[in-house]
mmCIF file of C-alpha atoms and ligand atoms in Angstrom:
data_model
loop_
_atom_site.group_PDB
_atom_site.id
_atom_site.type_symbol
_atom_site.label_atom_id
_atom_site.label_comp_id
_atom_site.label_asym_id
_atom_site.label_seq_id
_atom_site.Cartn_x
_atom_site.Cartn_y
_atom_site.Cartn_z
ATOM 1 C CA MET A 238 58.147 188.524 -4.395
ATOM 2 C CA GLU A 239 58.300 185.271 -5.893
ATOM 3 C CA THR A 240 55.808 185.050 -8.695
ATOM 4 C CA ARG A 241 54.628 182.598 -11.307
ATOM 5 C CA ILE A 242 52.433 182.318 -14.515
ATOM 6 C CA LEU A 243 49.204 180.367 -14.524
ATOM 7 C CA GLY A 244 48.210 179.238 -17.901
ATOM 8 C CA ASP A 245 49.634 181.509 -20.604
ATOM 9 C CA ASP A 246 49.872 184.853 -19.098
ATOM 10 C CA LEU A 247 48.156 185.140 -15.460
ATOM 11 C CA LYS A 248 50.770 186.457 -13.170
ATOM 12 C CA VAL A 249 50.390 185.674 -9.459
ATOM 13 C CA THR A 250 52.374 185.334 -6.268
ATOM 14 C CA SER A 251 53.682 181.907 -5.637
ATOM 15 C CA VAL A 252 51.475 181.735 -2.517
ATOM 16 C CA GLY A 253 47.924 183.108 -2.844
ATOM 17 C CA LEU A 254 45.488 184.131 0.179
ATOM 18 C CA GLY A 255 42.461 181.887 0.586
ATOM 19 C CA CYS A 256 40.087 184.433 1.939
ATOM 20 C CA MET A 257 37.260 182.009 2.619
ATOM 21 C CA GLY A 258 37.718 181.597 6.312
ATOM 22 C CA PHE A 259 37.132 185.134 7.119
ATOM 23 C CA SER A 260 33.497 184.576 6.324
ATOM 24 C CA HIS A 261 32.706 180.805 5.991
ATOM 25 C CA GLY A 262 33.662 177.406 7.089
ATOM 26 C CA TYR A 263 35.664 178.050 10.272
ATOM 27 C CA GLY A 264 33.159 179.237 12.487
ATOM 28 C CA LYS A 265 31.606 182.670 13.081
ATOM 29 C CA PRO A 266 32.978 185.275 10.370
ATOM 30 C CA THR A 267 35.570 187.730 11.478
ATOM 31 C CA ASP A 268 34.364 191.355 12.078
ATOM 32 C CA VAL A 269 33.917 192.957 8.728
ATOM 33 C CA ASP A 270 36.526 195.705 9.612
ATOM 34 C CA GLU A 271 39.027 193.386 10.938
ATOM 35 C CA ALA A 272 38.846 190.994 7.944
ATOM 36 C CA VAL A 273 39.132 193.992 5.411
ATOM 37 C CA LYS A 274 42.417 195.061 7.560
ATOM 38 C CA ALA A 275 43.758 191.503 7.509
ATOM 39 C CA ILE A 276 43.411 191.320 3.737
ATOM 40 C CA ARG A 277 44.894 194.664 3.094
ATOM 41 C CA ALA A 278 47.933 193.761 5.505
ATOM 42 C CA ALA A 279 48.313 190.574 3.177
ATOM 43 C CA TYR A 280 48.513 192.748 0.342
ATOM 44 C CA GLU A 281 51.042 195.115 2.038
ATOM 45 C CA MET A 282 53.284 192.189 2.947
ATOM 46 C CA GLY A 283 53.301 191.045 -0.824
ATOM 47 C CA TYR A 284 50.381 188.948 -1.575
ATOM 48 C CA LEU A 285 48.825 189.678 -5.044
ATOM 49 C CA PHE A 286 46.590 186.680 -5.486
ATOM 50 C CA PHE A 287 43.311 186.420 -3.650
ATOM 51 C CA ASP A 288 40.646 183.650 -3.736
ATOM 52 C CA THR A 289 37.222 183.992 -2.679
ATOM 53 C CA ALA A 290 33.614 182.791 -4.234
ATOM 54 C CA GLU A 291 30.057 183.544 -4.377
ATOM 55 C CA ILE A 292 29.127 181.057 -1.909
ATOM 56 C CA TYR A 293 31.668 182.011 0.835
ATOM 57 C CA GLN A 294 28.996 183.759 3.254
ATOM 58 C CA GLY A 295 28.346 183.732 6.907
ATOM 59 C CA ILE A 296 26.224 185.604 9.419
ATOM 60 C CA ASN A 297 27.336 188.675 11.001
ATOM 61 C CA PRO A 298 26.365 189.255 14.856
ATOM 62 C CA ASP A 299 23.831 191.732 13.718
ATOM 63 C CA GLY A 300 21.950 189.148 11.428
ATOM 64 C CA THR A 301 23.267 190.774 8.110
ATOM 65 C CA THR A 302 24.968 188.210 5.644
ATOM 66 C CA ASN A 303 28.824 188.424 5.458
ATOM 67 C CA TYR A 304 29.742 188.224 1.786
ATOM 68 C CA ASN A 305 33.203 187.425 1.539
ATOM 69 C CA GLU A 306 33.444 188.873 -1.920
ATOM 70 C CA GLU A 307 32.502 192.228 -0.424
ATOM 71 C CA VAL A 308 35.173 191.849 2.087
ATOM 72 C CA VAL A 309 37.830 191.179 -0.565
ATOM 73 C CA GLY A 310 36.618 193.823 -2.622
ATOM 74 C CA LYS A 311 36.651 196.494 0.153
ATOM 75 C CA ALA A 312 40.165 195.481 1.086
ATOM 76 C CA LEU A 313 41.552 195.820 -2.207
ATOM 77 C CA HIS A 314 39.470 198.426 -3.691
ATOM 78 C CA ASP A 315 42.215 201.204 -4.494
ATOM 79 C CA VAL A 316 44.840 198.726 -5.568
ATOM 80 C CA ARG A 317 42.548 196.743 -7.823
ATOM 81 C CA ASP A 318 44.830 196.891 -10.841
ATOM 82 C CA GLN A 319 47.845 195.534 -9.140
ATOM 83 C CA VAL A 320 46.013 192.293 -7.703
ATOM 84 C CA VAL A 321 44.595 189.149 -9.175
ATOM 85 C CA ILE A 322 41.161 188.317 -7.800
ATOM 86 C CA ALA A 323 39.812 184.906 -8.392
ATOM 87 C CA THR A 324 36.137 184.047 -7.508
ATOM 88 C CA LYS A 325 33.632 181.144 -8.420
ATOM 89 C CA PHE A 326 30.243 180.357 -9.621
ATOM 90 C CA GLY A 327 28.240 177.258 -9.740
ATOM 91 C CA ILE A 328 27.170 176.192 -6.277
ATOM 92 C CA ALA A 329 23.721 177.271 -5.691
ATOM 93 C CA ALA A 330 23.253 176.246 -1.943
ATOM 94 C CA HIS A 331 26.032 177.151 0.581
ATOM 95 C CA GLU A 332 24.543 176.132 3.818
ATOM 96 C CA SER A 333 23.743 172.519 2.764
ATOM 97 C CA ASP A 334 26.262 169.741 3.251
ATOM 98 C CA ASP A 335 24.947 168.544 0.020
ATOM 99 C CA LEU A 336 26.325 171.037 -2.539
ATOM 100 C CA LYS A 337 23.784 171.810 -5.158
ATOM 101 C CA VAL A 338 25.531 172.687 -8.469
ATOM 102 C CA ASP A 339 24.145 174.929 -11.072
ATOM 103 C CA SER A 340 26.288 175.800 -14.035
ATOM 104 C CA SER A 341 23.313 176.701 -16.416
ATOM 105 C CA PRO A 342 24.197 179.687 -18.627
ATOM 106 C CA GLU A 343 21.337 181.715 -16.971
ATOM 107 C CA THR A 344 22.590 181.156 -13.670
ATOM 108 C CA ILE A 345 26.241 181.980 -14.416
ATOM 109 C CA ARG A 346 25.080 185.140 -15.904
ATOM 110 C CA LYS A 347 23.188 186.178 -12.768
ATOM 111 C CA SER A 348 26.376 185.098 -10.724
ATOM 112 C CA VAL A 349 28.827 186.934 -12.564
ATOM 113 C CA GLU A 350 26.859 190.229 -12.146
ATOM 114 C CA GLY A 351 26.601 189.454 -8.502
ATOM 115 C CA SER A 352 30.160 188.758 -8.152
ATOM 116 C CA LEU A 353 31.212 191.869 -9.872
ATOM 117 C CA LYS A 354 28.880 194.096 -7.841
ATOM 118 C CA ARG A 355 29.938 192.574 -4.327
ATOM 119 C CA LEU A 356 33.689 192.882 -5.462
ATOM 120 C CA GLY A 357 33.264 196.383 -6.475
ATOM 121 C CA THR A 358 35.145 195.812 -9.841
ATOM 122 C CA ASP A 359 34.276 195.763 -13.509
ATOM 123 C CA HIS A 360 36.323 192.558 -14.211
ATOM 124 C CA ILE A 361 37.113 189.209 -12.667
ATOM 125 C CA ASP A 362 40.646 188.038 -13.053
ATOM 126 C CA LEU A 363 40.222 184.338 -12.830
ATOM 127 C CA TYR A 364 36.568 183.028 -12.638
ATOM 128 C CA TYR A 365 36.303 179.427 -11.707
ATOM 129 C CA GLN A 366 33.345 177.105 -12.178
ATOM 130 C CA HIS A 367 33.243 175.854 -8.421
ATOM 131 C CA ARG A 368 31.952 172.303 -9.061
ATOM 132 C CA ILE A 369 31.131 170.420 -12.390
ATOM 133 C CA ASP A 370 27.428 170.405 -12.977
ATOM 134 C CA PRO A 371 26.647 166.961 -14.683
ATOM 135 C CA THR A 372 23.561 168.362 -16.440
ATOM 136 C CA VAL A 373 25.656 171.050 -18.332
ATOM 137 C CA SER A 374 28.189 170.138 -20.935
ATOM 138 C CA PRO A 375 31.709 171.468 -20.454
ATOM 139 C CA GLU A 376 31.323 173.073 -23.992
ATOM 140 C CA THR A 377 28.467 174.988 -22.714
ATOM 141 C CA VAL A 378 30.165 176.377 -19.853
ATOM 142 C CA ALA A 379 33.228 177.176 -21.796
ATOM 143 C CA GLY A 380 30.956 178.930 -24.403
ATOM 144 C CA VAL A 381 29.679 181.131 -21.708
ATOM 145 C CA MET A 382 33.189 181.973 -20.446
ATOM 146 C CA LYS A 383 34.211 182.930 -23.944
ATOM 147 C CA GLU A 384 31.252 185.309 -24.086
ATOM 148 C CA LEU A 385 32.023 186.930 -20.501
ATOM 149 C CA MET A 386 35.813 187.398 -21.881
ATOM 150 C CA ASP A 387 34.439 189.051 -25.129
ATOM 151 C CA GLU A 388 32.369 191.450 -22.774
ATOM 152 C CA GLY A 389 35.372 192.279 -20.761
ATOM 153 C CA LYS A 390 33.788 190.764 -17.518
ATOM 154 C CA ILE A 391 36.287 188.267 -16.855
ATOM 155 C CA THR A 392 39.809 187.974 -18.155
ATOM 156 C CA HIS A 393 40.744 184.167 -17.504
ATOM 157 C CA TRP A 394 38.834 181.145 -16.278
ATOM 158 C CA GLY A 395 39.182 177.888 -14.475
ATOM 159 C CA ILE A 396 37.593 174.920 -13.144
ATOM 160 C CA SER A 397 37.565 173.584 -9.446
ATOM 161 C CA GLU A 398 37.795 169.813 -8.917
ATOM 162 C CA ALA A 399 38.328 169.330 -12.645
ATOM 163 C CA ASN A 400 38.798 165.846 -14.058
ATOM 164 C CA GLU A 401 40.770 165.098 -17.329
ATOM 165 C CA ASP A 402 37.994 164.808 -19.818
ATOM 166 C CA TYR A 403 35.921 167.824 -18.731
ATOM 167 C CA LEU A 404 39.123 169.808 -18.758
ATOM 168 C CA ARG A 405 40.061 168.695 -22.229
ATOM 169 C CA ARG A 406 36.616 169.430 -23.641
ATOM 170 C CA ALA A 407 36.234 172.735 -21.869
ATOM 171 C CA ASN A 408 39.695 173.775 -22.903
ATOM 172 C CA ALA A 409 38.829 173.105 -26.606
ATOM 173 C CA VAL A 410 36.386 175.672 -26.646
ATOM 174 C CA CYS A 411 37.809 178.334 -24.405
ATOM 175 C CA LYS A 412 41.444 178.282 -22.928
ATOM 176 C CA VAL A 413 41.435 177.265 -19.330
ATOM 177 C CA THR A 414 44.019 178.952 -17.281
ATOM 178 C CA ALA A 415 44.006 177.129 -14.007
ATOM 179 C CA VAL A 416 42.127 174.129 -12.202
ATOM 180 C CA GLN A 417 41.620 174.919 -8.501
ATOM 181 C CA ASN A 418 41.734 171.304 -7.036
ATOM 182 C CA ARG A 419 42.254 169.916 -3.385
ATOM 183 C CA TYR A 420 45.972 169.377 -3.147
ATOM 184 C CA SER A 421 48.025 168.564 -0.107
ATOM 185 C CA MET A 422 50.614 166.130 1.515
ATOM 186 C CA MET A 423 47.569 164.240 2.715
ATOM 187 C CA PHE A 424 45.624 164.175 -0.638
ATOM 188 C CA ARG A 425 47.863 163.815 -3.881
ATOM 189 C CA GLU A 426 45.192 162.168 -6.055
ATOM 190 C CA TYR A 427 45.363 164.889 -8.520
ATOM 191 C CA GLU A 428 48.916 164.347 -9.372
ATOM 192 C CA ASP A 429 47.490 162.010 -12.081
ATOM 193 C CA LEU A 430 46.420 165.164 -13.663
ATOM 194 C CA PHE A 431 49.896 166.578 -13.981
ATOM 195 C CA PRO A 432 50.632 165.292 -17.333
ATOM 196 C CA VAL A 433 47.534 166.986 -18.916
ATOM 197 C CA LEU A 434 47.999 170.129 -17.124
ATOM 198 C CA GLU A 435 51.541 170.218 -18.587
ATOM 199 C CA GLU A 436 50.108 169.340 -22.114
ATOM 200 C CA LEU A 437 47.493 171.819 -21.978
ATOM 201 C CA HIS A 438 49.488 174.592 -20.134
ATOM 202 C CA VAL A 439 46.988 174.778 -17.143
ATOM 203 C CA GLY A 440 48.086 175.869 -13.782
ATOM 204 C CA LEU A 441 46.947 173.893 -10.418
ATOM 205 C CA VAL A 442 45.548 176.150 -7.850
ATOM 206 C CA ALA A 443 46.057 174.047 -4.600
ATOM 207 C CA PHE A 444 42.947 174.353 -2.261
ATOM 208 C CA SER A 445 43.241 173.431 1.444
ATOM 209 C CA PRO A 446 46.914 172.945 0.942
ATOM 210 C CA LEU A 447 47.375 172.575 4.940
ATOM 211 C CA ALA A 448 44.758 169.917 4.817
ATOM 212 C CA ASN A 449 42.467 172.298 6.646
ATOM 213 C CA GLY A 450 45.290 172.958 9.209
ATOM 214 C CA LEU A 451 46.185 169.602 10.183
ATOM 215 C CA LEU A 452 49.717 169.969 8.502
ATOM 216 C CA THR A 453 50.537 172.865 10.607
ATOM 217 C CA GLY A 454 50.990 170.424 13.391
ATOM 218 C CA GLN A 455 49.323 173.154 15.727
ATOM 219 C CA ILE A 456 45.958 171.324 16.153
ATOM 220 C CA LYS A 457 45.820 168.889 18.945
ATOM 221 C CA GLN A 458 42.405 168.446 19.768
ATOM 222 C CA SER A 459 39.233 167.293 17.973
ATOM 223 C CA ARG A 460 36.578 169.858 19.275
ATOM 224 C CA PHE A 461 35.991 173.178 17.394
ATOM 225 C CA GLY A 462 33.649 175.927 17.793
ATOM 226 C CA GLU A 463 30.077 176.389 16.439
ATOM 227 C CA GLY A 464 29.728 176.254 12.581
ATOM 228 C CA ASP A 465 33.486 175.234 12.285
ATOM 229 C CA LEU A 466 33.366 172.328 9.500
ATOM 230 C CA ARG A 467 36.404 170.777 10.829
ATOM 231 C CA SER A 468 34.371 169.162 13.448
ATOM 232 C CA LYS A 469 33.231 166.773 10.813
ATOM 233 C CA MET A 470 36.457 166.434 9.021
ATOM 234 C CA PRO A 471 38.067 162.783 9.058
ATOM 235 C CA GLN A 472 41.365 164.027 9.793
ATOM 236 C CA PHE A 473 40.515 165.540 13.083
ATOM 237 C CA THR A 474 38.857 162.949 15.049
ATOM 238 C CA PRO A 475 40.908 161.453 18.296
ATOM 239 C CA GLU A 476 41.847 158.384 16.344
ATOM 240 C CA ALA A 477 43.137 160.254 13.307
ATOM 241 C CA LEU A 478 44.903 162.749 15.355
ATOM 242 C CA LYS A 479 46.865 159.704 16.720
ATOM 243 C CA LYS A 480 47.333 158.040 13.431
ATOM 244 C CA ASN A 481 48.820 161.302 11.828
ATOM 245 C CA GLN A 482 51.557 161.626 14.716
ATOM 246 C CA ASP A 483 54.146 160.046 12.489
ATOM 247 C CA LEU A 484 53.319 162.323 9.497
ATOM 248 C CA LEU A 485 53.688 165.387 11.712
ATOM 249 C CA GLU A 486 57.047 163.929 13.164
ATOM 250 C CA LEU A 487 58.215 163.779 9.465
ATOM 251 C CA LEU A 488 57.131 167.359 8.790
ATOM 252 C CA ASN A 489 58.755 168.587 11.888
ATOM 253 C CA GLU A 490 61.907 166.894 10.942
ATOM 254 C CA ILE A 491 61.995 168.438 7.373
ATOM 255 C CA ALA A 492 61.173 171.941 8.852
ATOM 256 C CA ALA A 493 64.105 171.636 11.354
ATOM 257 C CA ASN A 494 66.516 171.129 8.282
ATOM 258 C CA HIS A 495 65.103 174.226 6.543
ATOM 259 C CA ASP A 496 64.600 176.326 9.631
ATOM 260 C CA ALA A 497 60.940 176.565 8.738
ATOM 261 C CA THR A 498 57.609 175.666 10.095
ATOM 262 C CA PRO A 499 55.717 172.517 9.235
ATOM 263 C CA ALA A 500 53.188 174.796 7.398
ATOM 264 C CA GLN A 501 55.792 176.469 5.417
ATOM 265 C CA ILE A 502 57.091 172.916 4.565
ATOM 266 C CA SER A 503 53.895 171.696 3.336
ATOM 267 C CA LEU A 504 53.484 174.593 0.953
ATOM 268 C CA ALA A 505 57.169 174.794 -0.210
ATOM 269 C CA TRP A 506 56.953 171.006 -0.977
ATOM 270 C CA MET A 507 54.284 171.724 -3.773
ATOM 271 C CA ILE A 508 55.672 174.823 -4.890
ATOM 272 C CA ASN A 509 58.947 173.230 -5.529
ATOM 273 C CA LYS A 510 57.356 170.319 -7.130
ATOM 274 C CA LYS A 511 55.975 172.133 -10.346
ATOM 275 C CA PRO A 512 56.542 175.587 -11.439
ATOM 276 C CA TYR A 513 52.493 175.720 -12.181
ATOM 277 C CA ILE A 514 51.408 174.886 -8.707
ATOM 278 C CA VAL A 515 50.260 177.747 -6.371
ATOM 279 C CA PRO A 516 48.872 176.874 -3.041
ATOM 280 C CA ILE A 517 46.188 179.218 -1.472
ATOM 281 C CA PRO A 518 46.484 178.467 2.294
ATOM 282 C CA GLY A 519 43.774 180.332 4.348
ATOM 283 C CA SER A 520 44.349 182.066 7.722
ATOM 284 C CA ARG A 521 42.941 184.897 9.885
ATOM 285 C CA HIS A 522 46.064 185.640 11.563
ATOM 286 C CA LEU A 523 48.325 187.835 10.256
ATOM 287 C CA ASP A 524 51.640 186.124 11.718
ATOM 288 C CA ARG A 525 50.547 183.122 9.913
ATOM 289 C CA ILE A 526 49.599 184.738 6.543
ATOM 290 C CA GLU A 527 53.042 186.104 6.636
ATOM 291 C CA ASP A 528 54.660 182.703 7.517
ATOM 292 C CA ASN A 529 52.876 181.004 4.581
ATOM 293 C CA LEU A 530 53.823 183.681 2.316
ATOM 294 C CA LYS A 531 57.515 183.124 2.978
ATOM 295 C CA ALA A 532 57.079 179.432 1.969
ATOM 296 C CA GLY A 533 57.606 180.764 -1.661
ATOM 297 C CA GLN A 534 61.406 181.508 -0.654
ATOM 298 C CA ILE A 535 62.264 177.867 0.514
ATOM 299 C CA LYS A 536 64.114 176.077 -2.016
ATOM 300 C CA MET A 537 64.041 172.332 -2.341
ATOM 301 C CA SER A 538 65.863 170.225 -4.918
ATOM 302 C CA ALA A 539 63.940 167.767 -7.154
ATOM 303 C CA GLU A 540 65.834 165.015 -5.308
ATOM 304 C CA GLU A 541 64.424 166.123 -1.625
ATOM 305 C CA VAL A 542 60.747 166.643 -3.237
ATOM 306 C CA ALA A 543 61.107 163.164 -4.427
ATOM 307 C CA GLN A 544 62.425 161.766 -1.073
ATOM 308 C CA ILE A 545 59.503 163.684 0.569
ATOM 309 C CA ASP A 546 56.825 161.844 -1.794
ATOM 310 C CA GLN A 547 58.550 158.576 -0.986
ATOM 311 C CA ALA A 548 58.161 159.315 2.607
ATOM 312 C CA LEU A 549 54.594 160.414 2.117
ATOM 313 C CA ASP A 550 53.842 157.163 0.316
ATOM 314 C CA ASP A 551 55.138 155.006 3.419
ATOM 315 C CA VAL A 552 53.876 157.062 6.274
ATOM 316 C CA PRO A 553 50.536 156.218 7.887
ATOM 317 C CA MET A 554 47.760 158.784 7.717
ATOM 318 C CA SER A 555 44.139 159.299 7.940
ATOM 319 C CA ASP A 556 41.601 159.981 5.566
ATOM 320 C CA VAL A 557 41.156 163.741 4.723
ATOM 321 C CA PHE A 558 38.075 165.925 4.286
ATOM 322 C CA GLY A 559 36.574 165.970 0.832
ATOM 323 C CA GLY A 560 38.246 165.789 -2.666
ATOM 324 C CA THR A 561 37.063 163.967 -5.767
ATOM 325 C CA ARG A 562 38.986 160.972 -7.058
ATOM 326 C CA VAL A 563 40.385 161.579 -10.473
ATOM 327 C CA GLU A 564 38.386 160.088 -13.212
ATOM 328 C CA LYS A 565 40.614 158.370 -15.628
ATOM 329 C CA LYS A 566 39.609 158.027 -19.418
HETATM 330 N N1 LIG B 60 37.609 175.300 -4.786
HETATM 331 C C1 LIG B 60 37.043 174.743 -3.575
HETATM 332 O O1 LIG B 60 36.042 174.005 -3.543
HETATM 333 C C2 LIG B 60 37.582 175.113 -2.299
HETATM 334 C C3 LIG B 60 37.423 174.594 -1.122
HETATM 335 C C4 LIG B 60 37.905 174.839 0.148
HETATM 336 C C5 LIG B 60 38.814 175.853 0.206
HETATM 337 N N2 LIG B 60 38.952 176.672 -1.018
HETATM 338 C C6 LIG B 60 40.050 177.706 -0.923
HETATM 339 O O2 LIG B 60 41.172 177.494 -0.427
HETATM 340 C C7 LIG B 60 41.408 178.333 0.499
HETATM 341 C C8 LIG B 60 42.402 177.352 1.585
HETATM 342 O O3 LIG B 60 41.582 176.383 2.164
HETATM 343 P P1 LIG B 60 41.165 175.962 3.681
HETATM 344 O O4 LIG B 60 41.151 177.308 4.533
HETATM 345 O O5 LIG B 60 39.998 175.207 3.413
HETATM 346 O O6 LIG B 60 42.471 175.133 3.998
HETATM 347 P P2 LIG B 60 43.820 175.270 4.459
HETATM 348 O O7 LIG B 60 44.422 176.398 3.858
HETATM 349 O O8 LIG B 60 44.473 173.874 4.334
HETATM 350 O O9 LIG B 60 43.932 175.482 6.006
HETATM 351 C C9 LIG B 60 43.393 176.493 6.687
HETATM 352 C C10 LIG B 60 43.257 176.287 8.001
HETATM 353 O O10 LIG B 60 44.817 176.301 8.533
HETATM 354 C C11 LIG B 60 45.075 177.343 9.759
HETATM 355 N N3 LIG B 60 46.436 177.820 9.354
HETATM 356 C C12 LIG B 60 46.748 178.415 8.005
HETATM 357 N N4 LIG B 60 47.966 178.732 8.083
HETATM 358 C C13 LIG B 60 48.635 178.312 9.381
HETATM 359 C C14 LIG B 60 49.717 178.477 9.920
HETATM 360 N N5 LIG B 60 50.693 179.018 9.166
HETATM 361 N N6 LIG B 60 49.970 178.022 11.160
HETATM 362 C C15 LIG B 60 48.814 177.369 11.787
HETATM 363 N N7 LIG B 60 47.615 177.310 11.207
HETATM 364 C C16 LIG B 60 47.459 177.792 10.206
HETATM 365 C C17 LIG B 60 43.882 178.263 9.418
HETATM 366 O O11 LIG B 60 43.710 178.656 10.955
HETATM 367 P P3 LIG B 60 43.785 180.280 11.445
HETATM 368 O O12 LIG B 60 42.626 181.048 10.550
HETATM 369 O O13 LIG B 60 43.356 180.264 12.690
HETATM 370 O O14 LIG B 60 45.242 180.679 11.098
HETATM 371 C C18 LIG B 60 42.717 177.580 8.983
HETATM 372 O O15 LIG B 60 42.082 176.775 9.972
HETATM 373 C C19 LIG B 60 40.168 178.809 1.130
HETATM 374 O O16 LIG B 60 40.319 180.130 1.927
HETATM 375 C C20 LIG B 60 39.466 178.967 -0.041
HETATM 376 O O17 LIG B 60 39.729 180.246 -0.727
HETATM 377 C C21 LIG B 60 38.673 176.366 -2.191
#
């Protein structure tokens, strides 16, 4: 299995599994037993890196809360020492469109205990601040991370949607292993952050690497089920689907040259771009989970990656959901 190192020493598979969709964001949660089986099957097929978060929650048909961390913890309980589990703190309200950030030390302390319990583990391998809290300094958050490391509750930490200034200040207090930022062929803003990631030796875990599924080329309509956030995403409006046709055509051509799928090419492009980029595509289907993992085996030369970048610069494409513009100093 292809592996890579995040930060100084966190060994992960070159593709990780984004587990959010089993509980949150894409309509009704998957039945818990089915989700546990699917995540376990992902481990059996070679995934060693799993992504979840405190706020990934949904409601089960019986009205109970579906905690994604519990599902992930159950699936991996007996192979715990062989896998890297990443989770996140710092977003207080999960059902509001308006994310409420809270990274006060007291809240982080409560969050870590809750996550450890739901995951059924005594340590978290990679603990991300889910969003920057403008009321708490990076030094304060990094200080708490240092304490949690000293206590053995976490072994590495990271920041989601990090900008350069915050990353530098946080890293000066406690070594940051990875940033987890939105990054895909449709959202390349964080390429501006590459020099600082290289300087500080910090990995980039790419979330929504398939632009929430658009880059798979398999979504042909703008209607989604109840509770599916894609119905509000700008890349899936009827106009956007039309506008993105040339982009999907480009992906199909590259995919045909590699005897691969558009999803695999979307992932392979970033894996081949930098040795410290690790995408974490999410899927609830085993065939797709397997397809995505195999993207780690596709080789592209630096020249081909550069040609794709150029083509992406030129091809029309719609806006894409979310993402924070990189703040430059
Ligand atoms: N840090 C953050 O703020 C943040 C934000 C969002 C997400 N995340 C993390 O990133 C992970 C991935 O992001 P994401 O789920 O938002 O977006 P994504 O991985 O870009 O796209 C997921 C969508 O693509 C579909 N899909 C995946 N592989 C496919 C394939 N091979 N062929 C066809 N369709 C495929 C999935 O549908 P099916 O399930 O039907 O296959 C799902 O609808 C999440 O699970 C979560 O762990 C983090």
